[in-house]
Amino acid sequence: MHQNAAIIVFWLYATIEVAASTCLANMTQIDVDHMECIKSYINREAALYEKEIDEHRRKKASICFASTIEQSEKEKRCFLPVAERDSDAVDKDRRKNRRDYKRFIRDALKAIRGAPDAMRTCLHDHMSAAIVDETNRCIHSKNPNADPMPSFPDIRNASAAYNEAMQFEEIFDYIHIQSHVDLCRINNAAFAEATEACVRNPFKGFMSIQCKAIQHCDKKVIPQECLEQFNRTREQKCSCIRETRRDLKLRISSLPNAIQKVTIDSAKSKQSGLRRMDECVSTINSHLDSNGSNWVGSVNNALDTCVMGSPKNHVFGLNSLFMKLCRKLMPRRMLKLDGQYGIVFIANFIDAFNERATRFCEPLECFETRKL
C-alpha cells in the first residue's frame, strides 16, 4: 500500500516537473500567441472597443476629479473644471504662464491629428519597440536567463479610418488628464495619489472589452498546466513595464534640479549664452538616458524616421524642445509654474505612447488572483 502511494506521488511529481519544463521551453511562443490572440479579438471588436474607451475616459475624468475647489478640498481629489476635461479644452486655457506649452500642445495635436495614417502607424511602432527594449533591460537585470519579451500586439484596425483618429484623440486626452494629476502633485501629493489610483481603476467594468480579450485569450491559448507559469511571467513583465515607465517619469520630473545645477555652474564659470544652452541640452539628454537606457535616442529616431522626412512637418525633435525648456528655465534660480508644466508635458507626451502599447497589463480587475 505504502509502495503504491509512493509510486503515485513520484508519478505526480514527475508529471508536474515535465509539464513545468515543457511550459518553460514553450513560454516565448505561448506569449507571442497570446498577444496575437488579444490583437485579433480587439480588432474584431474595434468599433466597440474605441467607442468604449472614448466613453470611459470621459466618465473617468468625471468620477476621479473634483469639478470645484470646494469639492476638491472636501473629497481630497485633484481639481479639474468640467470645461477642461477634454484635450480640445487646452486651447481655452487662459493661464498666462502656460502660453508656450499650450502652443506646443496645439501644434503637436494639429501635426499628429493631420498626419497620414502611415506616419502615425510608424510613430506607434517605434515607440512600442522602444518600451519593449527598455522592459527587456529591466527583466534581464532581474533574471539574466529570462526570454526576451516579444513585441506588443498591434491593436489597430487598418480598415477603419476613424479608428486611428480616435486612438490619437485618446493619447492626447491621456496627456491632458495625467498632466493635471502631476501638476496637482506639486501642491498636494496626497490628493494626486488618490486621483491617480482612481484614474487607473475608476469603476467596475472599466475597459471591459480589453478585459474580455485578456480572459478569452488566457483560456484559448494557455494550456491549463502552463497557466501558473504564464501568470508569473506576465506579472514579472507587467511589473517591469510599470517600473520602466515610472523611472522615466521620475527622471523627467527631476530635470529642474539638473538644469539649475548647470545654471549655477555656468554662471560661476562665466560661460557664453550659447555654450550654456548646449550644456543644458546635453545635461537633459544624459539625465534621461541614465542607467543604460536610450529614451531620447528612441524618441528622436521615431521622429527622424516617421516625421522629419515629411514636407509639411510641424513637429520638431526632442533637442529643439529641450532647448526651449532650457531657455525657459535657465535664467531663473527657481522653477516657475510654466516650466513645471513643460516638464510634466514632456513626461506624459512620451508616457502616453507607452500606455497605449502596454495596455495588455490592464485593467487591474481582470487579474483577480494577483495584484499586478
Short mmCIF file of C-alpha atoms in Angstrom, two decimals:
data_model
loop_
_atom_site.label_atom_id
_atom_site.label_comp_id
_atom_site.label_asym_id
_atom_site.label_seq_id
_atom_site.Cartn_x
_atom_site.Cartn_y
_atom_site.Cartn_z
CA MET A 1 0.00 0.00 0.00
CA HIS A 2 2.75 2.39 1.03
CA GLN A 3 4.74 1.37 -2.03
CA ASN A 4 1.78 2.15 -4.34
CA ALA A 5 1.30 5.52 -2.65
CA ALA A 6 4.97 6.31 -3.13
CA ILE A 7 4.74 5.39 -6.81
CA ILE A 8 1.68 7.63 -7.27
CA VAL A 9 3.39 10.56 -5.53
CA PHE A 10 6.52 10.07 -7.64
CA TRP A 11 4.43 9.87 -10.83
CA LEU A 12 2.56 13.08 -9.95
CA TYR A 13 5.80 14.88 -9.12
CA ALA A 14 7.42 13.70 -12.37
CA THR A 15 4.34 14.75 -14.37
CA ILE A 16 4.36 18.21 -12.79
CA GLU A 17 8.09 18.60 -13.42
CA VAL A 18 7.75 17.56 -17.08
CA ALA A 19 4.78 19.92 -17.56
CA ALA A 20 6.66 22.80 -15.94
CA SER A 21 9.73 22.11 -18.09
CA THR A 22 7.62 21.95 -21.26
CA CYS A 23 5.84 25.20 -20.37
CA LEU A 24 9.11 26.98 -19.71
CA ALA A 25 10.53 25.82 -23.05
CA ASN A 26 7.42 26.97 -24.94
CA MET A 27 6.74 30.17 -22.96
CA THR A 28 8.05 32.57 -25.61
CA GLN A 29 5.78 31.08 -28.28
CA ILE A 30 2.84 31.00 -25.84
CA ASP A 31 3.49 34.68 -25.10
CA VAL A 32 3.55 35.56 -28.81
CA ASP A 33 0.37 33.57 -29.49
CA HIS A 34 -1.36 35.19 -26.51
CA MET A 35 -0.57 38.71 -27.73
CA GLU A 36 -1.69 37.86 -31.26
CA CYS A 37 -4.91 36.49 -29.81
CA ILE A 38 -5.52 39.79 -27.96
CA LYS A 39 -4.85 41.72 -31.18
CA SER A 40 -7.26 39.54 -33.16
CA TYR A 41 -10.02 39.76 -30.53
CA ILE A 42 -9.82 43.54 -30.18
CA ASN A 43 -9.59 44.14 -33.92
CA ARG A 44 -12.81 42.15 -34.33
CA GLU A 45 -14.41 44.47 -31.77
CA ALA A 46 -12.55 47.59 -32.95
CA ALA A 47 -15.53 49.95 -33.28
CA LEU A 48 -16.98 48.97 -29.90
CA TYR A 49 -13.53 49.00 -28.31
CA GLU A 50 -12.71 52.56 -29.35
CA LYS A 51 -16.23 53.73 -28.52
CA GLU A 52 -15.92 52.23 -25.03
CA ILE A 53 -12.52 53.85 -24.48
CA ASP A 54 -13.89 57.23 -25.58
CA GLU A 55 -16.85 56.93 -23.21
CA HIS A 56 -14.79 55.56 -20.34
CA ARG A 57 -12.13 58.28 -20.46
CA ARG A 58 -14.82 60.96 -20.13
CA LYS A 59 -16.53 59.04 -17.33
CA LYS A 60 -13.15 58.55 -15.66
CA ALA A 61 -12.46 62.29 -15.65
CA SER A 62 -15.92 62.95 -14.22
CA ILE A 63 -15.51 60.39 -11.43
CA CYS A 64 -11.88 60.95 -10.45
CA PHE A 65 -11.55 64.76 -10.49
CA ALA A 66 -13.35 67.37 -8.44
CA SER A 67 -15.18 69.97 -10.53
CA THR A 68 -14.81 72.78 -7.95
CA ILE A 69 -12.15 73.87 -5.45
CA GLU A 70 -14.63 73.26 -2.62
CA GLN A 71 -15.30 69.71 -3.80
CA SER A 72 -11.56 69.11 -4.15
CA GLU A 73 -10.93 70.09 -0.52
CA LYS A 74 -13.90 68.10 0.75
CA GLU A 75 -13.22 64.88 -1.19
CA LYS A 76 -9.42 65.19 -1.23
CA ARG A 77 -9.13 64.88 -5.01
CA CYS A 78 -7.42 66.94 -7.69
CA PHE A 79 -9.37 69.79 -9.26
CA LEU A 80 -10.20 69.76 -12.98
CA PRO A 81 -13.03 72.02 -14.21
CA VAL A 82 -15.69 70.37 -16.36
CA ALA A 83 -14.86 72.75 -19.24
CA GLU A 84 -11.25 71.47 -19.33
CA ARG A 85 -11.90 67.71 -19.21
CA ASP A 86 -11.26 67.23 -22.90
CA SER A 87 -7.95 67.78 -24.71
CA ASP A 88 -9.65 70.32 -27.00
CA ALA A 89 -10.21 72.48 -23.93
CA VAL A 90 -6.45 73.07 -23.70
CA ASP A 91 -6.89 75.85 -26.27
CA LYS A 92 -9.34 77.59 -23.92
CA ASP A 93 -6.87 77.64 -21.03
CA ARG A 94 -6.36 81.29 -20.02
CA ARG A 95 -3.49 80.82 -17.58
CA LYS A 96 -0.82 83.21 -18.86
CA ASN A 97 2.22 81.22 -17.71
CA ARG A 98 1.36 78.29 -19.98
CA ARG A 99 1.19 80.01 -23.36
CA ASP A 100 4.34 78.44 -24.82
CA TYR A 101 3.34 74.92 -23.87
CA LYS A 102 -0.25 75.48 -24.94
CA ARG A 103 1.21 76.36 -28.34
CA PHE A 104 3.36 73.24 -28.35
CA ILE A 105 0.37 71.03 -27.46
CA ARG A 106 -1.74 72.73 -30.11
CA ASP A 107 0.99 72.27 -32.75
CA ALA A 108 1.52 68.65 -31.73
CA LEU A 109 -2.21 67.97 -31.86
CA LYS A 110 -2.52 69.52 -35.31
CA ALA A 111 0.57 67.76 -36.63
CA ILE A 112 -0.30 64.26 -35.45
CA ARG A 113 -4.05 64.56 -35.99
CA GLY A 114 -3.38 65.73 -39.53
CA ALA A 115 -0.61 63.25 -40.25
CA PRO A 116 -1.07 60.44 -42.78
CA ASP A 117 -2.03 57.05 -41.35
CA ALA A 118 1.37 55.62 -42.33
CA MET A 119 3.17 58.27 -40.26
CA ARG A 120 1.01 57.64 -37.21
CA THR A 121 1.49 53.88 -37.56
CA CYS A 122 5.25 54.42 -37.83
CA LEU A 123 5.33 56.50 -34.63
CA HIS A 124 3.29 53.90 -32.76
CA ASP A 125 5.55 51.05 -33.91
CA HIS A 126 8.78 52.85 -32.99
CA MET A 127 7.54 53.83 -29.54
CA SER A 128 6.26 50.30 -28.91
CA ALA A 129 9.66 48.89 -29.86
CA ALA A 130 11.36 51.35 -27.50
CA ILE A 131 9.36 50.27 -24.48
CA VAL A 132 9.90 46.59 -25.34
CA ASP A 133 13.67 47.26 -25.34
CA GLU A 134 13.53 49.10 -22.01
CA THR A 135 11.28 46.43 -20.47
CA ASN A 136 13.65 43.65 -21.58
CA ARG A 137 16.51 45.57 -19.99
CA CYS A 138 14.59 45.56 -16.70
CA ILE A 139 13.63 41.86 -16.99
CA HIS A 140 17.19 40.74 -17.74
CA SER A 141 18.60 42.80 -14.87
CA LYS A 142 16.44 40.72 -12.52
CA ASN A 143 16.71 37.40 -14.36
CA PRO A 144 19.58 37.12 -16.87
CA ASN A 145 18.21 33.80 -18.16
CA ALA A 146 14.72 35.15 -18.93
CA ASP A 147 13.46 35.00 -22.50
CA PRO A 148 13.11 38.41 -24.18
CA MET A 149 9.67 39.92 -24.30
CA PRO A 150 8.02 39.81 -27.76
CA SER A 151 6.59 42.89 -29.46
CA PHE A 152 3.32 44.28 -28.18
CA PRO A 153 0.20 43.42 -30.18
CA ASP A 154 -0.56 46.00 -32.86
CA ILE A 155 -4.10 46.75 -31.68
CA ARG A 156 -5.36 48.69 -34.66
CA ASN A 157 -7.99 48.12 -37.30
CA ALA A 158 -6.48 49.43 -40.53
CA SER A 159 -9.78 49.15 -42.38
CA ALA A 160 -11.48 51.70 -40.15
CA ALA A 161 -10.09 55.16 -40.90
CA TYR A 162 -11.85 56.74 -37.93
CA ASN A 163 -10.18 54.25 -35.62
CA GLU A 164 -6.71 55.84 -35.95
CA ALA A 165 -8.13 59.29 -35.28
CA MET A 166 -9.91 58.08 -32.15
CA GLN A 167 -6.76 56.40 -30.86
CA PHE A 168 -4.75 59.60 -31.12
CA GLU A 169 -7.55 61.64 -29.57
CA GLU A 170 -7.26 59.24 -26.67
CA ILE A 171 -3.47 59.61 -26.47
CA PHE A 172 -3.73 63.37 -26.13
CA ASP A 173 -6.58 63.17 -23.66
CA TYR A 174 -4.30 60.91 -21.62
CA ILE A 175 -1.58 63.59 -21.72
CA HIS A 176 -4.10 66.25 -20.68
CA ILE A 177 -5.57 64.29 -17.76
CA GLN A 178 -2.27 62.90 -16.49
CA SER A 179 -0.61 66.32 -16.68
CA HIS A 180 -3.31 67.70 -14.40
CA VAL A 181 -2.62 64.90 -11.91
CA ASP A 182 1.12 65.64 -11.99
CA LEU A 183 0.60 69.38 -11.55
CA CYS A 184 -1.77 68.64 -8.69
CA ARG A 185 1.01 66.55 -7.11
CA ILE A 186 3.26 69.61 -6.90
CA ASN A 187 0.80 71.26 -4.50
CA ASN A 188 -0.78 68.24 -2.82
CA ALA A 189 0.79 64.79 -3.18
CA ALA A 190 -1.99 63.07 -1.22
CA PHE A 191 -4.73 64.45 -3.50
CA ALA A 192 -2.72 63.41 -6.58
CA GLU A 193 -2.13 59.90 -5.26
CA ALA A 194 -5.84 59.39 -4.58
CA THR A 195 -6.78 60.78 -8.00
CA GLU A 196 -4.20 58.67 -9.83
CA ALA A 197 -5.40 55.50 -8.10
CA CYS A 198 -8.92 56.33 -9.28
CA VAL A 199 -7.74 57.07 -12.83
CA ARG A 200 -6.11 53.62 -13.06
CA ASN A 201 -9.21 51.74 -11.85
CA PRO A 202 -12.12 54.22 -11.77
CA PHE A 203 -15.21 51.99 -11.77
CA LYS A 204 -16.37 48.38 -12.09
CA GLY A 205 -16.41 47.30 -15.73
CA PHE A 206 -13.68 49.76 -16.74
CA MET A 207 -12.23 48.72 -20.13
CA SER A 208 -14.48 45.66 -20.19
CA ILE A 209 -13.68 44.71 -23.80
CA GLN A 210 -9.95 44.76 -23.06
CA CYS A 211 -10.65 42.60 -20.00
CA LYS A 212 -12.74 40.13 -22.01
CA ALA A 213 -9.96 39.89 -24.60
CA ILE A 214 -7.39 39.01 -21.94
CA GLN A 215 -9.63 36.46 -20.24
CA HIS A 216 -10.67 34.92 -23.58
CA CYS A 217 -7.05 34.53 -24.68
CA ASP A 218 -5.96 33.14 -21.30
CA LYS A 219 -8.44 30.29 -21.81
CA LYS A 220 -7.88 29.82 -25.54
CA VAL A 221 -4.09 30.00 -25.80
CA ILE A 222 -2.57 28.99 -22.48
CA PRO A 223 -2.60 25.27 -21.58
CA GLN A 224 -4.02 24.74 -18.10
CA GLU A 225 -0.77 23.20 -16.88
CA CYS A 226 1.11 26.34 -18.02
CA LEU A 227 -1.24 28.95 -16.56
CA GLU A 228 0.60 29.35 -13.26
CA GLN A 229 3.95 29.78 -15.02
CA PHE A 230 2.41 32.19 -17.54
CA ASN A 231 0.89 34.29 -14.75
CA ARG A 232 4.28 34.55 -13.03
CA THR A 233 5.92 35.57 -16.30
CA ARG A 234 3.18 38.11 -17.05
CA GLU A 235 3.46 39.57 -13.55
CA GLN A 236 7.20 39.99 -13.95
CA LYS A 237 6.81 41.69 -17.32
CA CYS A 238 3.98 43.97 -16.24
CA SER A 239 5.94 44.91 -13.13
CA CYS A 240 8.93 45.83 -15.29
CA ILE A 241 6.74 47.79 -17.70
CA ARG A 242 5.35 49.90 -14.85
CA GLU A 243 8.81 50.25 -13.32
CA THR A 244 10.26 51.39 -16.66
CA ARG A 245 7.52 53.96 -17.21
CA ARG A 246 7.71 55.20 -13.62
CA ASP A 247 11.51 55.51 -13.78
CA LEU A 248 11.34 57.62 -16.93
CA LYS A 249 8.70 59.94 -15.48
CA LEU A 250 10.71 60.35 -12.26
CA ARG A 251 13.82 61.24 -14.23
CA ILE A 252 11.90 63.80 -16.25
CA SER A 253 10.29 65.30 -13.15
CA SER A 254 13.74 65.74 -11.56
CA LEU A 255 15.04 67.70 -14.57
CA PRO A 256 14.72 71.12 -12.84
CA ASN A 257 17.41 70.17 -10.31
CA ALA A 258 19.78 69.12 -13.09
CA ILE A 259 19.08 72.29 -15.09
CA GLN A 260 19.50 74.56 -12.07
CA LYS A 261 22.86 72.94 -11.32
CA VAL A 262 24.01 73.72 -14.88
CA THR A 263 22.73 77.29 -14.44
CA ILE A 264 24.71 77.82 -11.25
CA ASP A 265 27.88 76.13 -12.56
CA SER A 266 27.84 78.03 -15.87
CA ALA A 267 27.24 81.33 -14.07
CA LYS A 268 30.31 80.69 -11.91
CA SER A 269 32.45 79.88 -14.95
CA LYS A 270 31.01 82.84 -16.92
CA GLN A 271 30.18 80.75 -19.99
CA SER A 272 28.60 82.32 -23.07
CA GLY A 273 24.84 82.04 -23.52
CA LEU A 274 25.16 79.60 -26.45
CA ARG A 275 27.59 77.38 -24.55
CA ARG A 276 25.28 77.36 -21.55
CA MET A 277 22.33 76.28 -23.71
CA ASP A 278 24.35 73.48 -25.31
CA GLU A 279 25.43 72.26 -21.89
CA CYS A 280 21.85 72.44 -20.62
CA VAL A 281 20.55 70.32 -23.54
CA SER A 282 23.40 67.85 -23.08
CA THR A 283 22.56 67.58 -19.37
CA ILE A 284 18.91 66.79 -20.14
CA ASN A 285 19.95 64.10 -22.64
CA SER A 286 22.33 62.38 -20.22
CA HIS A 287 19.84 62.73 -17.34
CA LEU A 288 17.08 60.98 -19.30
CA ASP A 289 19.38 58.29 -20.69
CA SER A 290 21.00 57.30 -17.39
CA ASN A 291 21.14 53.68 -16.19
CA GLY A 292 21.87 52.43 -19.70
CA SER A 293 18.53 53.43 -21.22
CA ASN A 294 18.14 55.16 -24.58
CA TRP A 295 14.81 57.01 -24.39
CA VAL A 296 15.99 60.20 -26.07
CA GLY A 297 17.60 58.26 -28.90
CA SER A 298 14.48 56.13 -29.35
CA VAL A 299 12.12 59.10 -29.49
CA ASN A 300 14.38 61.10 -31.80
CA ASN A 301 14.79 58.07 -34.05
CA ALA A 302 11.00 57.74 -34.22
CA LEU A 303 10.63 61.42 -35.14
CA ASP A 304 13.50 61.29 -37.66
CA THR A 305 12.17 58.14 -39.32
CA CYS A 306 8.46 58.86 -39.25
CA VAL A 307 8.06 62.63 -39.26
CA MET A 308 11.14 64.62 -40.20
CA GLY A 309 11.04 63.50 -43.82
CA SER A 310 7.54 64.90 -44.27
CA PRO A 311 7.49 68.07 -46.40
CA LYS A 312 4.69 69.52 -44.23
CA ASN A 313 6.32 68.58 -40.95
CA HIS A 314 5.39 70.76 -37.97
CA VAL A 315 6.82 68.51 -35.26
CA PHE A 316 10.36 69.07 -34.07
CA GLY A 317 12.87 66.76 -32.40
CA LEU A 318 13.37 66.47 -28.67
CA ASN A 319 16.54 68.56 -28.68
CA SER A 320 14.55 71.52 -30.01
CA LEU A 321 12.03 71.02 -27.23
CA PHE A 322 14.86 70.73 -24.69
CA MET A 323 16.35 73.98 -25.99
CA LYS A 324 13.00 75.70 -25.48
CA LEU A 325 12.86 74.31 -21.94
CA CYS A 326 16.41 75.49 -21.18
CA ARG A 327 15.63 79.00 -22.42
CA LYS A 328 12.61 78.98 -20.15
CA LEU A 329 14.33 77.73 -17.02
CA MET A 330 17.99 78.75 -17.11
CA PRO A 331 17.53 82.50 -16.48
CA ARG A 332 15.77 81.61 -13.22
CA ARG A 333 17.01 80.23 -9.95
CA MET A 334 13.56 78.89 -9.07
CA LEU A 335 11.21 76.77 -11.16
CA LYS A 336 8.00 78.58 -12.04
CA LEU A 337 4.64 77.07 -12.95
CA ASP A 338 5.16 77.38 -16.71
CA GLY A 339 8.42 75.43 -16.51
CA GLN A 340 6.77 72.76 -14.40
CA TYR A 341 4.00 72.43 -16.97
CA GLY A 342 6.55 71.98 -19.76
CA ILE A 343 8.38 69.24 -17.89
CA VAL A 344 5.12 67.49 -17.00
CA PHE A 345 4.06 67.66 -20.63
CA ILE A 346 7.29 66.07 -21.91
CA ALA A 347 6.91 63.23 -19.41
CA ASN A 348 3.32 62.49 -20.34
CA PHE A 349 3.88 63.01 -24.08
CA ILE A 350 6.29 60.06 -24.03
CA ASP A 351 4.32 58.04 -21.48
CA ALA A 352 1.09 58.29 -23.48
CA PHE A 353 2.55 56.17 -26.29
CA ASN A 354 3.83 53.67 -23.75
CA GLU A 355 0.44 53.49 -22.02
CA ARG A 356 -1.31 52.61 -25.26
CA ALA A 357 1.26 50.00 -26.25
CA THR A 358 1.33 48.24 -22.86
CA ARG A 359 -2.36 48.00 -22.16
CA PHE A 360 -2.39 44.21 -22.00
CA CYS A 361 -1.41 44.62 -18.31
CA GLU A 362 -4.66 46.50 -17.59
CA PRO A 363 -7.32 46.83 -16.26
CA LEU A 364 -6.33 45.59 -12.83
CA GLU A 365 -9.68 43.98 -12.09
CA CYS A 366 -9.00 41.47 -14.89
CA PHE A 367 -6.34 39.83 -12.78
CA GLU A 368 -8.38 38.54 -9.88
CA THR A 369 -5.86 36.12 -8.40
CA ARG A 370 -2.94 38.51 -8.08
CA LYS A 371 -2.11 42.18 -7.78
CA LEU A 372 -0.04 43.18 -10.80
#
